[in-house]
Short mmCIF file of C-alpha atoms in Angstrom, two decimals:
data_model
loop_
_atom_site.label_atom_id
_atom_site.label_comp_id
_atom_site.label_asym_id
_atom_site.label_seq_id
_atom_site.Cartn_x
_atom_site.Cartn_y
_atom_site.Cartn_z
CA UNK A 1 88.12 -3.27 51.42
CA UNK A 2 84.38 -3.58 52.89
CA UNK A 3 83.45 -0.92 49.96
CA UNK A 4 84.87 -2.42 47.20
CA UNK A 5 83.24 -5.62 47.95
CA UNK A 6 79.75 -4.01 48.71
CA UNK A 7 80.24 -1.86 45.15
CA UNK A 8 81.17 -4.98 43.49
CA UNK A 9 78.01 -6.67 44.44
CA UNK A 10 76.22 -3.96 43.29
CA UNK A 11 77.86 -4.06 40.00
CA UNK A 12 76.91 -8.13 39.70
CA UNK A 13 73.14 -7.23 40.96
CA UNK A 14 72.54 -4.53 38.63
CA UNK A 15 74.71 -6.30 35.77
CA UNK A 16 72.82 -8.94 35.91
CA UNK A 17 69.12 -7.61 35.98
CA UNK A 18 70.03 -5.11 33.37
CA UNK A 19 71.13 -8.18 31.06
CA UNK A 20 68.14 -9.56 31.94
CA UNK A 21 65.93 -6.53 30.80
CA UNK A 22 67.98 -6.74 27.78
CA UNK A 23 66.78 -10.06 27.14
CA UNK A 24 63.66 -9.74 27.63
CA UNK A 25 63.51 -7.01 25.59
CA UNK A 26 64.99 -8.99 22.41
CA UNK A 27 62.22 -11.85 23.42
CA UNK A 28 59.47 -9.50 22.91
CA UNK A 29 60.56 -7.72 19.78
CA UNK A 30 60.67 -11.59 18.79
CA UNK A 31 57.47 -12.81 19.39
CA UNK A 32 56.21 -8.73 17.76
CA UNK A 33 58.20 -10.19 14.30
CA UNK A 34 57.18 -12.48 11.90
CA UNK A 35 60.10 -15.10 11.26
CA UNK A 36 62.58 -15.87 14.06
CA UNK A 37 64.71 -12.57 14.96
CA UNK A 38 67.95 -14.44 15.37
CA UNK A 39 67.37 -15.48 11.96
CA UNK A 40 66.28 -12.19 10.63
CA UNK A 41 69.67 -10.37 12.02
CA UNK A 42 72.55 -13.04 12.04
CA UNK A 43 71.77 -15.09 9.01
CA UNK A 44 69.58 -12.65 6.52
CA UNK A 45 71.52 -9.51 7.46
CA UNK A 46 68.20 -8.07 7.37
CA UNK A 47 68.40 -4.45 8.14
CA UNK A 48 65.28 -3.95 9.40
CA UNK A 49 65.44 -6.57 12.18
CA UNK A 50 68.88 -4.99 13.00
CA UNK A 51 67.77 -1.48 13.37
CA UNK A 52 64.54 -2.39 15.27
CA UNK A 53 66.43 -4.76 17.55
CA UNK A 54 69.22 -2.37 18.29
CA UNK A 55 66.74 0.53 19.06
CA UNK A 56 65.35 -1.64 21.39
CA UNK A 57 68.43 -2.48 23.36
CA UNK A 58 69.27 0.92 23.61
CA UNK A 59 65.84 1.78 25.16
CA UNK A 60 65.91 -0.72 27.56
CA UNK A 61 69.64 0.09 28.59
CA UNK A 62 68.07 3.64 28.85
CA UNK A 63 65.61 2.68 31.02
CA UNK A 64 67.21 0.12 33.49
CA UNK A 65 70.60 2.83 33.58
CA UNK A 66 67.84 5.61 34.59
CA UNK A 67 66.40 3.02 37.34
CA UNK A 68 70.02 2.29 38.54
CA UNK A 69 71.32 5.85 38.71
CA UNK A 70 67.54 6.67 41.09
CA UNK A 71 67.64 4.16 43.21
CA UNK A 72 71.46 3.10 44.04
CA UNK A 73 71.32 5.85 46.58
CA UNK A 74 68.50 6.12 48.22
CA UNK A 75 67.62 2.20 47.98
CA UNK A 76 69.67 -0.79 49.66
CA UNK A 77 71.06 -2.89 46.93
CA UNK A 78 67.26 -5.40 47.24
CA UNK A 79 65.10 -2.68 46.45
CA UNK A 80 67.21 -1.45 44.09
CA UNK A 81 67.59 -4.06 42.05
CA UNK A 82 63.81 -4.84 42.28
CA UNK A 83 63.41 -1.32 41.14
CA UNK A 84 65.37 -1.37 38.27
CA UNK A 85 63.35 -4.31 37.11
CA UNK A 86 60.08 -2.80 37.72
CA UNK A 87 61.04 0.07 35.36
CA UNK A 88 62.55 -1.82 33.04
CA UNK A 89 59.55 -4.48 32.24
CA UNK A 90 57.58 -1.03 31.97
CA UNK A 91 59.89 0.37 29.59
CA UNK A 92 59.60 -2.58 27.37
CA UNK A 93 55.91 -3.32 27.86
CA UNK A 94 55.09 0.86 26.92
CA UNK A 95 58.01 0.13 23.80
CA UNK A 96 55.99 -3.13 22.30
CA UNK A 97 52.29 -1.36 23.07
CA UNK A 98 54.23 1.36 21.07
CA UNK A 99 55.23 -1.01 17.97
CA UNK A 100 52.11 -2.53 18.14
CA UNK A 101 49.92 1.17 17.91
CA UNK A 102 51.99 2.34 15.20
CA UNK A 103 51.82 -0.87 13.22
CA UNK A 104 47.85 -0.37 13.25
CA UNK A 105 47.93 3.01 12.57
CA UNK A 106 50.15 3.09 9.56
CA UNK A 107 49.37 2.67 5.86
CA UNK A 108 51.75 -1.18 6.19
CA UNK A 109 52.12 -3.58 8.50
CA UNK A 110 55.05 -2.51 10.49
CA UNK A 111 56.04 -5.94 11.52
CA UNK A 112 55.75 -7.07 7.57
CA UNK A 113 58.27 -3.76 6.61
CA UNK A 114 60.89 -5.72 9.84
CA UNK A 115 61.20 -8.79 8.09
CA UNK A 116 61.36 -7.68 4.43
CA UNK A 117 64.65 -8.13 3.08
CA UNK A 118 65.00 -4.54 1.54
CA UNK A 119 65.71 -1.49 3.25
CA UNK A 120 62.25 0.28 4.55
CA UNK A 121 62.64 4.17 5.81
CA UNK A 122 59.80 3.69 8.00
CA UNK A 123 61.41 1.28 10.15
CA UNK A 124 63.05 4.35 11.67
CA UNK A 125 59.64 5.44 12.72
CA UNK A 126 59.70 2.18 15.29
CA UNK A 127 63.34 2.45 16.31
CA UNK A 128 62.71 6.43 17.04
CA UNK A 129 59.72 5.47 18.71
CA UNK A 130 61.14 2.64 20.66
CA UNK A 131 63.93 5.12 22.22
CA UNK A 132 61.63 7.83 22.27
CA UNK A 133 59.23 5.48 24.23
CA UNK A 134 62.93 4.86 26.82
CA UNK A 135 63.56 8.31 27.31
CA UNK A 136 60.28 9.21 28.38
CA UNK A 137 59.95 6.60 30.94
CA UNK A 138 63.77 7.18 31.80
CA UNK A 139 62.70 10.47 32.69
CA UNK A 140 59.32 9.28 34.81
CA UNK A 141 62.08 7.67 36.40
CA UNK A 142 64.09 10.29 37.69
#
């Protein structure tokens, strides 16, 4: 009974900060957007926004499940959930430096293409690089 109650609070603890990477995560791509991204996805169905923003959950639930899966072992459930954090802030801070190098290195402004109405390819550039960005650091991780 002990276990199950320990496991459980592990569960809430890493629930919780994982949401919150999440979060922050969708705050950021916000303030890298022009136009309000809540907007952008739930009332303008804009395509863009929606495949930038769900590239960037995934990466960050990359990064804080790669934290979770290193440290629930070795760490106590603290440290662990401080480490999970830790990674996770750097996997979104190393995503947005990401957005922000391609959109200065690319023919258009990136963040214009996200809240155009119409359909842009290169918007797949950011999402790839966004979870290619998650993997990597996933992998730092572990």
């Amino acid at each position: 009974m002990n276990e199950i109650l320990i496991s459980s609070l592990y569960a809430l603890g890493y629930g919780a900060v994982g949401t919150a990477i999440m979060l922050l995560g969708y705050l950021i791509t916000d303030l890298l957007t022009p136009g309000k991204l809540h907007r952008l996805v739930w009332e303008e169905r804009n395509p863009n926004a929606v495949l930038l923003v769900s590239a960037n959950t995934l990466g960050a639930a990359v990064v804080v499940v790669s934290a979770i899966l290193s440290s629930f072992s070795e760490l106590g459930l603290g440290a662990g959930l401080l480490s999970a954090a830790v990674f996770g802030i750097i996997g979104l801070a190393v995503m947005a430096a990401s957005f922000l190098i391609i959109d200065l290195i690319t023919p258009t402004s990136v963040r214009a293409v996200i809240a155009s109405a119409e359909f842009h390819p290169a918007t797949w550039v950011s999402a790839t690089a966004h979870l290619s960005i998650a993997l990597v650091v996933a992998a730092a991780i572990s």
